[in-house]
Coordinates of C-alpha atoms in Angstrom, one line a residue:
M440 CA -26.5 -46.8 16.5
N441 CA -24.0 -45.1 14.3
T442 CA -20.7 -47.1 14.5
R443 CA -18.6 -44.1 13.7
R444 CA -20.2 -42.1 16.5
N445 CA -19.5 -44.8 19.0
F446 CA -16.2 -46.4 17.9
I447 CA -13.7 -45.4 20.6
R448 CA -11.0 -47.7 21.9
T449 CA -8.0 -46.9 24.1
V450 CA -4.7 -48.7 24.4
G451 CA -2.4 -48.5 27.4
A452 CA 0.5 -46.0 26.9
S453 CA 3.1 -48.5 28.2
S454 CA 2.8 -50.6 25.1
A455 CA 2.1 -47.8 22.7
L456 CA 5.1 -45.7 23.6
M457 CA 7.4 -48.5 22.5
L458 CA 6.3 -47.8 19.0
L459 CA 8.0 -44.4 19.1
P460 CA 11.6 -44.4 17.7
G461 CA 14.1 -44.1 20.5
T462 CA 13.3 -41.2 22.7
M463 CA 12.1 -38.9 19.9
L464 CA 8.7 -37.3 20.3
P465 CA 6.6 -36.6 17.2
F466 CA 6.2 -33.2 15.7
G467 CA 3.7 -31.0 17.5
Y468 CA 4.1 -32.2 21.0
S469 CA 3.6 -29.5 23.6
G470 CA 4.6 -29.6 27.3
W471 CA 1.3 -31.3 28.0
D472 CA 1.4 -33.8 25.2
I473 CA 2.7 -36.8 27.1
P474 CA 0.5 -39.7 25.9
E475 CA -1.1 -41.5 28.7
E476 CA -3.0 -43.7 26.3
W477 CA -3.8 -43.9 22.6
V478 CA -7.4 -43.1 21.5
E479 CA -8.9 -44.4 18.3
A480 CA -11.9 -43.0 16.4
E481 CA -13.7 -43.6 13.1
I482 CA -14.3 -40.7 10.8
S483 CA -15.8 -40.5 7.3
K484 CA -12.6 -41.7 5.5
G485 CA -11.4 -44.3 8.0
K486 CA -10.1 -45.0 11.5
I487 CA -7.5 -42.7 13.2
K488 CA -5.4 -43.0 16.3
G489 CA -4.6 -40.0 18.5
M490 CA -3.5 -39.6 22.1
R491 CA -5.0 -38.8 25.4
S492 CA -2.9 -36.4 27.6
A493 CA -3.9 -34.6 30.8
G494 CA -7.6 -34.9 30.2
V495 CA -7.6 -34.1 26.5
N496 CA -7.8 -36.2 23.4
I497 CA -5.5 -34.9 20.8
F498 CA -5.5 -35.7 17.1
K499 CA -2.9 -34.0 14.8
G500 CA -2.3 -34.2 11.1
I501 CA -5.8 -35.4 10.0
P502 CA -6.2 -35.0 6.3
Y503 CA -9.3 -33.1 5.5
A504 CA -9.1 -32.7 1.7
G505 CA -7.0 -34.2 -1.2
K506 CA -4.2 -33.3 -3.5
V507 CA -3.4 -29.6 -4.3
S508 CA -0.1 -30.2 -6.1
G509 CA 0.7 -31.1 -9.7
D510 CA -2.4 -30.7 -11.9
R511 CA -4.3 -29.5 -8.8
R512 CA -2.1 -26.5 -8.3
F513 CA -4.2 -23.3 -8.1
R514 CA -7.4 -25.4 -8.2
K515 CA -9.8 -26.9 -5.8
P516 CA -8.4 -29.9 -3.9
G517 CA -8.7 -33.4 -5.4
P518 CA -10.9 -35.9 -3.7
L519 CA -9.6 -37.4 -0.4
A520 CA -9.3 -41.1 -0.6
S521 CA -10.4 -43.4 2.2
W522 CA -7.8 -45.5 3.9
T523 CA -7.8 -49.0 5.4
G524 CA -6.3 -49.9 8.8
I525 CA -5.7 -47.2 11.4
R526 CA -4.0 -43.9 10.5
D527 CA -1.7 -42.4 13.2
T528 CA -2.7 -38.8 13.9
F529 CA -0.3 -37.8 16.7
E530 CA 2.1 -35.7 14.5
L531 CA 1.4 -32.4 12.9
G532 CA 0.8 -32.4 9.2
P533 CA 3.1 -30.3 7.0
P534 CA 2.4 -26.6 6.8
A535 CA 1.9 -24.7 3.6
I536 CA 4.9 -23.8 1.5
Q537 CA 7.0 -21.2 3.4
A538 CA 10.4 -21.1 5.2
P539 CA 10.9 -24.1 7.6
R540 CA 9.1 -23.8 10.9
R541 CA 10.5 -24.7 14.3
N542 CA 9.3 -28.0 15.7
E543 CA 7.1 -28.7 12.6
P544 CA 7.4 -30.9 9.6
A545 CA 8.9 -29.6 6.4
P546 CA 6.5 -27.4 4.5
S547 CA 4.7 -29.1 1.6
E548 CA 2.5 -28.1 -1.2
D549 CA 0.1 -30.9 -0.2
C550 CA -0.7 -29.3 3.2
L551 CA -4.4 -29.9 3.9
F552 CA -4.3 -31.3 7.4
L553 CA -6.0 -30.3 10.6
N554 CA -5.7 -30.8 14.4
V555 CA -8.4 -31.5 16.9
W556 CA -8.4 -31.1 20.7
T557 CA -11.4 -32.4 22.7
P558 CA -12.1 -33.3 26.3
A559 CA -13.6 -36.6 25.1
N560 CA -14.8 -38.5 22.1
D561 CA -18.3 -39.0 23.3
D562 CA -21.9 -38.0 22.5
K563 CA -21.7 -34.6 24.3
K564 CA -22.5 -31.7 22.0
R565 CA -19.7 -29.3 22.8
P566 CA -19.2 -26.0 21.0
V567 CA -16.6 -26.1 18.3
M568 CA -13.9 -23.3 18.1
F569 CA -12.5 -23.3 14.6
Y570 CA -9.3 -21.2 14.4
S571 CA -7.5 -19.7 11.3
H572 CA -3.9 -18.9 12.0
G573 CA -2.2 -15.6 11.4
G574 CA 0.9 -14.8 9.4
G575 CA -0.8 -12.5 6.8
F576 CA -1.6 -14.7 3.9
V577 CA 1.9 -16.1 3.4
I578 CA 3.2 -17.8 6.6
G579 CA 1.8 -19.7 9.6
S580 CA 0.2 -23.0 10.4
G581 CA -2.4 -24.7 12.6
G582 CA 0.4 -26.2 14.7
S583 CA 1.9 -23.1 16.2
A584 CA 2.7 -23.7 19.9
G585 CA 1.1 -20.5 21.2
Q586 CA -2.3 -21.5 19.8
D587 CA -2.2 -25.1 21.1
G588 CA -5.9 -25.9 21.8
A589 CA -5.4 -28.3 24.8
N590 CA -6.0 -25.8 27.6
L591 CA -9.2 -24.4 26.0
A592 CA -10.6 -27.9 25.6
R593 CA -9.4 -29.0 29.1
N594 CA -10.5 -26.0 31.1
F595 CA -13.6 -24.8 29.3
D596 CA -15.1 -28.0 27.8
V597 CA -15.0 -27.0 24.1
V598 CA -13.6 -28.7 21.0
V599 CA -10.8 -26.8 19.1
V600 CA -10.0 -27.3 15.4
E601 CA -7.1 -25.7 13.5
T602 CA -6.2 -26.2 9.8
N603 CA -3.2 -25.8 7.6
H604 CA -4.3 -24.3 4.2
R605 CA -2.6 -22.9 1.1
L606 CA -0.9 -19.6 1.4
G607 CA 0.9 -17.0 -0.8
M608 CA 1.0 -17.5 -4.5
L609 CA -0.3 -21.1 -4.2
G610 CA -3.3 -20.0 -2.2
F611 CA -4.2 -16.6 -3.8
M612 CA -2.9 -16.5 -7.4
Y613 CA -5.7 -15.0 -9.5
L614 CA -5.9 -16.9 -12.7
D615 CA -9.7 -16.7 -13.4
E616 CA -9.3 -14.4 -16.4
I617 CA -6.6 -16.5 -18.1
G618 CA -7.0 -20.0 -16.8
G619 CA -10.6 -20.8 -17.8
P620 CA -13.3 -22.7 -15.8
D621 CA -10.9 -25.2 -14.2
Y622 CA -9.3 -22.3 -12.4
A623 CA -12.4 -20.5 -11.3
G624 CA -12.0 -19.1 -7.8
S625 CA -8.2 -19.5 -8.0
G626 CA -7.6 -16.1 -6.2
N627 CA -9.3 -17.6 -3.1
M628 CA -8.1 -21.1 -2.9
G629 CA -6.7 -20.5 0.6
L630 CA -10.1 -19.5 1.7
L631 CA -11.8 -22.4 -0.1
D632 CA -9.3 -24.8 1.7
I633 CA -10.5 -23.4 5.0
T634 CA -14.1 -24.0 3.9
E635 CA -13.2 -27.6 3.2
G636 CA -12.0 -27.8 6.8
L637 CA -15.4 -26.4 7.9
K638 CA -17.2 -29.0 5.8
W639 CA -15.0 -31.7 7.4
V640 CA -16.1 -30.4 10.8
N641 CA -19.7 -30.5 9.8
E642 CA -19.4 -34.2 8.8
N643 CA -17.0 -35.5 11.5
I644 CA -16.9 -33.4 14.6
H645 CA -19.7 -35.3 16.4
V646 CA -17.2 -38.2 16.6
F647 CA -15.0 -35.9 18.8
G648 CA -17.9 -34.8 21.1
G649 CA -18.5 -31.6 19.2
D650 CA -21.7 -30.0 17.9
P651 CA -21.7 -29.4 14.1
D652 CA -24.5 -27.0 14.6
N653 CA -22.6 -24.8 17.0
V654 CA -19.4 -23.7 15.3
M655 CA -17.5 -20.5 16.0
I656 CA -14.8 -19.3 13.5
F657 CA -12.1 -17.1 14.8
G658 CA -8.6 -15.9 13.9
E659 CA -5.9 -13.3 14.6
S660 CA -4.1 -11.0 12.3
G661 CA -4.2 -12.6 8.8
G662 CA -6.5 -15.2 10.5
G663 CA -8.8 -12.3 11.4
A664 CA -8.8 -11.2 7.8
K665 CA -9.5 -14.7 6.7
T666 CA -12.4 -14.9 9.2
S667 CA -13.7 -11.6 7.8
C668 CA -13.8 -13.2 4.4
L669 CA -15.4 -16.4 5.6
Y670 CA -18.1 -14.3 7.3
A671 CA -19.0 -13.0 3.8
M672 CA -18.6 -16.2 1.7
P673 CA -21.6 -18.2 0.5
D674 CA -19.5 -21.4 0.4
A675 CA -18.6 -21.1 4.1
S676 CA -22.0 -19.8 5.4
P677 CA -23.7 -23.1 6.1
Y678 CA -20.9 -24.4 8.3
F679 CA -20.6 -21.8 11.2
N680 CA -22.8 -19.9 13.5
K681 CA -20.7 -17.1 14.9
A682 CA -17.3 -15.4 14.4
S683 CA -14.5 -13.4 16.1
I684 CA -12.1 -11.1 14.2
E685 CA -9.0 -10.4 16.2
S686 CA -6.4 -7.8 15.3
G687 CA -7.1 -8.4 11.6
P688 CA -10.0 -6.4 10.4
G689 CA -10.6 -7.5 6.8
V690 CA -12.8 -4.6 5.7
R691 CA -11.7 -4.7 2.1
M692 CA -9.8 -7.2 0.0
L693 CA -8.1 -7.1 -3.4
T694 CA -10.2 -6.2 -6.4
K695 CA -10.0 -8.2 -9.6
D696 CA -8.0 -5.5 -11.3
M697 CA -5.5 -5.4 -8.5
A698 CA -5.2 -9.2 -8.4
A699 CA -4.7 -9.3 -12.2
R700 CA -1.9 -6.8 -11.9
N701 CA -0.3 -9.0 -9.2
T702 CA -0.5 -11.9 -11.6
E703 CA 1.2 -9.9 -14.3
L704 CA 4.0 -9.2 -11.9
V705 CA 4.4 -12.9 -11.2
L706 CA 4.4 -13.9 -14.9
K707 CA 7.0 -11.2 -15.7
E708 CA 9.3 -12.5 -12.9
F709 CA 9.1 -16.0 -14.4
G710 CA 9.5 -14.8 -18.0
L711 CA 6.0 -16.0 -18.9
T712 CA 3.0 -14.5 -20.7
K713 CA -0.7 -15.0 -20.4
N714 CA -0.4 -17.6 -23.2
T715 CA 2.3 -19.5 -21.4
W716 CA 1.1 -19.2 -17.8
K717 CA 0.5 -23.0 -17.5
K718 CA 4.3 -23.5 -17.1
L719 CA 3.7 -22.3 -13.6
L720 CA 2.3 -25.7 -12.9
E721 CA 5.8 -27.1 -13.3
V722 CA 7.8 -24.5 -11.3
P723 CA 9.4 -26.0 -8.2
T724 CA 8.1 -24.6 -4.9
D725 CA 11.4 -23.1 -3.9
E726 CA 11.4 -21.0 -7.0
I727 CA 7.8 -19.9 -6.2
L728 CA 9.0 -18.8 -2.8
K729 CA 11.8 -16.8 -4.3
V730 CA 9.5 -15.0 -6.7
Q731 CA 6.9 -14.5 -4.1
A732 CA 9.4 -12.7 -2.0
K733 CA 10.1 -10.3 -4.8
I734 CA 6.6 -9.2 -5.3
P735 CA 6.5 -5.6 -3.9
F736 CA 4.4 -4.5 -1.1
V737 CA 3.2 -0.9 -1.4
P738 CA 1.2 1.4 0.9
P739 CA -2.5 0.7 1.2
F740 CA -4.7 1.3 -1.9
Q741 CA -5.8 4.9 -1.7
E742 CA -8.5 5.3 -4.4
K743 CA -10.5 6.8 -1.6
K744 CA -9.6 7.5 2.0
H745 CA -9.7 4.1 3.6
T746 CA -8.7 3.3 7.2
G747 CA -5.4 1.8 6.1
G748 CA -4.0 -1.0 8.2
L749 CA -2.2 -4.3 7.4
T750 CA -5.3 -6.0 6.0
E751 CA -6.2 -3.3 3.6
P752 CA -5.8 -4.3 -0.1
T753 CA -2.5 -3.6 -1.7
V754 CA -1.1 -3.9 -5.2
G755 CA 1.6 -6.4 -4.6
G756 CA 1.6 -9.4 -2.3
F757 CA -1.2 -12.0 -2.1
G758 CA -4.5 -12.2 -0.5
P759 CA -8.2 -12.9 -1.0
V760 CA -9.8 -11.4 -4.2
V761 CA -13.3 -9.9 -4.5
D762 CA -14.1 -12.1 -7.5
G763 CA -17.8 -11.8 -7.4
T764 CA -18.4 -15.5 -6.8
V765 CA -16.3 -17.0 -4.0
L766 CA -16.0 -13.6 -2.3
P767 CA -19.0 -11.7 -3.8
N768 CA -18.2 -8.3 -2.2
H769 CA -15.7 -6.7 0.1
P770 CA -16.3 -8.3 3.5
F771 CA -17.5 -5.1 5.3
D772 CA -17.6 -2.4 2.6
P773 CA -20.0 -0.7 2.1
T774 CA -22.0 -2.8 4.6
A775 CA -21.7 -5.8 6.8
P776 CA -22.4 -8.9 4.8
N777 CA -26.1 -9.7 4.7
I778 CA -25.4 -13.5 4.4
S779 CA -24.2 -13.4 8.1
K780 CA -26.8 -10.9 9.3
D781 CA -28.0 -13.4 11.9
K782 CA -24.6 -14.5 13.1
P783 CA -23.1 -12.9 16.2
L784 CA -19.7 -11.3 15.9
M785 CA -16.8 -10.2 18.1
V786 CA -14.2 -7.8 16.9
G787 CA -11.3 -5.9 18.4
W788 CA -7.6 -5.2 18.7
N789 CA -4.7 -5.0 21.1
E790 CA -3.9 -1.6 22.6
D791 CA -0.2 -1.5 21.6
E792 CA -0.2 -3.4 18.3
Y793 CA 2.8 -1.5 16.9
T794 CA 5.3 -2.7 19.5
F795 CA 5.3 -6.1 17.9
F796 CA 6.3 -4.6 14.6
A797 CA 9.0 -2.4 16.3
W798 CA 10.4 -5.7 17.7
E799 CA 10.1 -7.5 14.4
R800 CA 11.7 -4.7 12.4
K801 CA 14.3 -3.7 15.0
D802 CA 12.8 -0.2 15.1
T803 CA 14.4 1.4 18.2
E804 CA 14.2 5.0 16.8
F805 CA 10.5 5.5 17.8
A806 CA 11.3 5.1 21.5
T807 CA 13.6 8.2 21.5
L808 CA 11.3 10.5 19.4
D809 CA 10.7 14.1 20.5
F810 CA 7.6 15.9 19.2
W811 CA 9.5 17.3 16.2
G812 CA 10.7 13.8 15.3
L813 CA 7.2 12.5 15.8
Q814 CA 5.9 15.0 13.2
T815 CA 8.6 14.0 10.8
R816 CA 7.9 10.3 11.4
L817 CA 4.1 10.6 10.8
E818 CA 4.1 13.0 7.9
P819 CA 4.7 10.4 5.1
Q820 CA 1.5 8.7 6.2
F821 CA -0.8 11.6 7.2
G822 CA 0.6 14.6 5.2
A823 CA -1.2 17.8 5.9
D824 CA -3.2 16.2 8.7
T825 CA -0.2 15.2 10.7
S826 CA -0.3 18.3 13.1
K827 CA -4.0 17.6 13.7
V828 CA -3.3 14.0 14.6
I829 CA -0.6 14.9 17.0
E830 CA -2.4 17.7 18.7
T831 CA -5.5 15.6 19.2
Y832 CA -3.5 12.8 20.8
K833 CA -1.6 15.3 23.0
K834 CA -5.0 16.8 24.2
A835 CA -6.6 13.4 24.8
R836 CA -3.5 11.9 26.5
P837 CA -1.7 14.8 28.2
E838 CA 0.8 12.4 30.0
A839 CA 1.8 10.6 26.8
S840 CA 5.3 10.9 25.5
P841 CA 6.0 11.2 21.8
A842 CA 6.8 7.5 21.7
D843 CA 3.5 6.7 23.4
I844 CA 1.6 8.8 20.8
F845 CA 3.5 7.1 18.0
V846 CA 2.5 3.7 19.3
A847 CA -1.1 4.7 19.9
V848 CA -1.5 6.2 16.5
S849 CA 0.2 3.4 14.6
S850 CA -1.7 0.7 16.6
I851 CA -5.2 2.2 16.0
V852 CA -4.5 2.8 12.3
M853 CA -3.2 -0.7 11.8
M854 CA -5.9 -2.6 13.6
G855 CA -8.3 -0.3 15.5
L856 CA -10.0 1.8 12.9
G857 CA -10.9 -1.2 10.8
S858 CA -12.2 -3.0 13.8
I859 CA -14.4 -0.1 14.7
E860 CA -15.6 0.2 11.1
I861 CA -16.7 -3.4 11.2
A862 CA -18.5 -3.0 14.6
Q863 CA -20.3 0.1 13.3
R864 CA -21.5 -1.6 10.1
K865 CA -22.6 -4.7 11.9
A866 CA -24.5 -2.7 14.5
K867 CA -26.1 -0.6 11.8
Q868 CA -27.3 -3.8 10.1
A869 CA -29.6 -4.4 13.2
G870 CA -29.3 -8.2 13.0
A871 CA -27.3 -10.4 15.4
P872 CA -25.2 -8.5 18.0
V873 CA -21.6 -7.4 17.6
F874 CA -19.2 -7.1 20.6
L875 CA -16.2 -4.7 20.5
Y876 CA -13.1 -5.3 22.6
N877 CA -9.6 -4.0 23.4
F878 CA -7.1 -6.3 24.9
G879 CA -5.0 -4.3 27.4
Y880 CA -2.9 -6.5 29.7
K881 CA 0.6 -4.9 29.8
S882 CA 3.7 -7.0 29.4
E883 CA 6.8 -5.6 31.2
K884 CA 9.2 -7.1 28.6
L885 CA 11.3 -4.4 26.9
I886 CA 11.7 -4.0 23.1
P887 CA 15.3 -5.0 22.5
G888 CA 17.6 -2.0 22.3
T889 CA 15.1 0.3 24.1
D890 CA 13.7 1.0 27.5
Y891 CA 10.2 0.8 26.1
P892 CA 8.0 -2.0 27.3
M893 CA 6.1 -4.2 24.9
G894 CA 2.8 -3.4 26.6
T895 CA 0.0 -5.2 24.6
P896 CA 1.7 -6.0 21.2
H897 CA 0.2 -7.6 18.1
A898 CA -0.1 -11.4 18.5
M899 CA 0.2 -11.4 22.3
D900 CA -3.5 -12.2 22.6
I901 CA -3.0 -15.6 21.0
S902 CA -1.5 -17.3 24.0
F903 CA -3.9 -15.5 26.3
K904 CA -7.2 -16.4 24.5
F905 CA -6.0 -20.0 24.2
N906 CA -5.4 -20.0 28.0
N907 CA -1.8 -20.9 27.4
E908 CA -0.5 -18.5 30.0
Q909 CA -0.6 -21.0 32.9
P910 CA 1.0 -21.2 36.3
P911 CA 4.0 -23.5 36.5
K912 CA 3.5 -27.1 37.5
D913 CA 4.4 -28.1 41.0
G914 CA 8.1 -27.7 41.7
E915 CA 8.9 -26.0 38.3
P916 CA 10.0 -22.4 37.9
D917 CA 7.8 -19.9 36.1
Q918 CA 9.1 -19.3 32.6
P919 CA 8.3 -15.9 31.2
S920 CA 6.2 -16.1 28.1
F921 CA 7.6 -14.8 24.8
F922 CA 5.6 -11.6 24.7
G923 CA 3.5 -11.8 27.9
G924 CA 6.4 -11.4 30.3
G925 CA 6.8 -13.0 33.7
R926 CA 4.3 -11.4 36.1
P927 CA 1.9 -13.9 37.6
E928 CA -1.0 -11.5 36.9
R929 CA -0.9 -12.7 33.3
F930 CA -2.5 -16.0 34.3
I931 CA -5.6 -14.0 35.4
A932 CA -5.8 -12.0 32.2
S933 CA -5.4 -15.2 30.2
H934 CA -8.3 -16.9 32.1
N935 CA -10.5 -13.9 31.6
M936 CA -9.9 -13.7 27.9
A937 CA -10.4 -17.4 27.4
A938 CA -13.5 -17.4 29.5
Y939 CA -15.1 -14.7 27.4
W940 CA -14.2 -16.4 24.1
T941 CA -15.5 -19.8 25.2
G942 CA -18.6 -18.2 26.6
F943 CA -19.2 -16.6 23.2
A944 CA -18.6 -20.0 21.5
K945 CA -21.2 -21.6 23.7
T946 CA -24.0 -19.0 23.3
G947 CA -23.1 -16.2 20.9
I948 CA -22.8 -13.8 23.8
P949 CA -19.3 -13.3 25.4
H950 CA -19.9 -14.1 29.1
A951 CA -18.3 -15.7 32.0
T952 CA -18.9 -16.3 35.7
D953 CA -17.6 -13.5 37.9
L954 CA -16.7 -11.3 35.0
P955 CA -18.5 -8.1 34.0
H956 CA -21.5 -8.2 31.7
W957 CA -20.4 -7.4 28.1
P958 CA -23.0 -5.3 26.3
A959 CA -23.5 -5.5 22.5
Y960 CA -22.0 -2.6 20.6
N961 CA -24.4 0.1 19.6
L962 CA -24.1 3.5 17.8
E963 CA -25.2 5.5 20.8
T964 CA -23.1 4.5 23.8
R965 CA -20.5 2.5 21.8
P966 CA -19.5 0.1 24.6
T967 CA -16.1 -1.5 24.4
M968 CA -14.9 -4.3 26.8
R969 CA -11.3 -3.7 28.0
I970 CA -9.8 -7.1 28.8
D971 CA -7.1 -7.3 31.5
T972 CA -6.7 -8.8 35.0
K973 CA -9.8 -6.7 35.7
C974 CA -12.2 -6.3 32.8
K975 CA -14.2 -3.1 32.3
V976 CA -16.8 -1.8 29.9
I977 CA -15.8 1.6 28.6
H978 CA -18.4 3.7 26.7
N979 CA -17.4 5.7 23.7
R980 CA -13.7 4.9 24.2
F981 CA -11.2 7.1 22.4
S982 CA -14.0 9.6 21.6
Q983 CA -11.7 12.6 20.9
E984 CA -9.3 10.5 18.8
L985 CA -12.1 8.9 16.8
A986 CA -13.8 12.3 16.1
M987 CA -10.5 13.4 14.6
W988 CA -10.1 10.2 12.5
R989 CA -13.7 10.8 11.2
E990 CA -13.0 14.4 10.4
I991 CA -9.9 13.6 8.3
G992 CA -11.8 10.8 6.5
R993 CA -10.0 7.8 8.0
L994 CA -13.1 6.4 9.7
P995 CA -16.8 6.5 8.4

């Protein structure tokens, strides 16, 4: 029998814990990560040691590809060397270059590490849930606490994998036109890193009790946009079977012309030209971050009336490039990608996405708007259509305040219209099913400086779908979650969301015992699952509002 498949050995925690320096715990420990024993496994490049904690085997900081610094900057990773002995994998690997992250190692250019959570390293073929983190395309990591995969593995018998990958300028700097063959695909290195992670899963996940032939990719915000791109990428296609795009509808990405203009901005900032660009290979990463922060972000590209939203292409900033090769076309424009026609898809958004950005940007003004102020606030975005937008929402939601309407309009434009556009185009393709959702559990926490509750903000779904909204352990007080608030009902909503997600991972159909049947989206009844403490299918939700968005050209 395959020795890698069966090489598992455990060591008592009493002796292993003495190896830890003092009372310090390694980077990446969560409240559950108290090692009861060490667990060893053999993967393609050598033996690794992780930990077993509360019924889950946890391996953190596993290298999945080689060097991306020095002469490998802006290029595909170098080969990953095998190692001798046993490599410790109970600390997070360094995240991509960005500002320092709390409870994580210092960011590093060489950042290609991943984390695995599994109920057991055995021969059971569990579904694999492969997550791409959010943070746009410039921040984030696979070690963020809210997306810890232990509860999904423990409570739903799945294997969870999360990667670090290149971000910002180092992950998405388009050099194809000036760098030559060695830099082909440079505008999509961050995506190609994720693809290397998927290849690693295909080769190694059986060692962790996972099924390499049953892999779900999913991600939130920037991770949703990354997932949109992976869904359309030939390089990634062989390595996953289904996908979920969450509050990050990547309908369109940067064109080559737009990416080339971004590159010109970068070169100008560094005082370089197309002939001297290779000096970028010598620039320290702290200088890269300084210049990266200067690259302007402008409103969404408006060559035609797109839906807008945070994942629409912009001139300025960094993100995936429709280069005709790595990313052959826009992910969902003008159609859903044929390469994934037979792969089931989930897509959706949170009902109150904007309140996160109000919190982040310290926007308290929106909460005190009257209807005149609402008109003034929306006009820069909607121009002559502003009155139509407001009147439609007033009619559809007669009890809504101006602040409520501002949040609803901002939220659906940011994440909702693109999600619906994806669902429509996937349904029209008449291949594998697509399932549309709204996450609607309401947090009672107030936006600082206002009396306005967070509701269901952007990113709140992360801790819910990872089943990390959990009752306190015996004798411990319940600690309110960062966005989710302190009501115990949140535990039910978290279980419901995680149950649907893991059901989808297992079969390609979101389902769970004792939860309502979730029908596939279609262009006649347009069913949407609203996820809360009680889940409900709503047909043709937001019909009045969507008719207006179509009328003014914001939705096909």
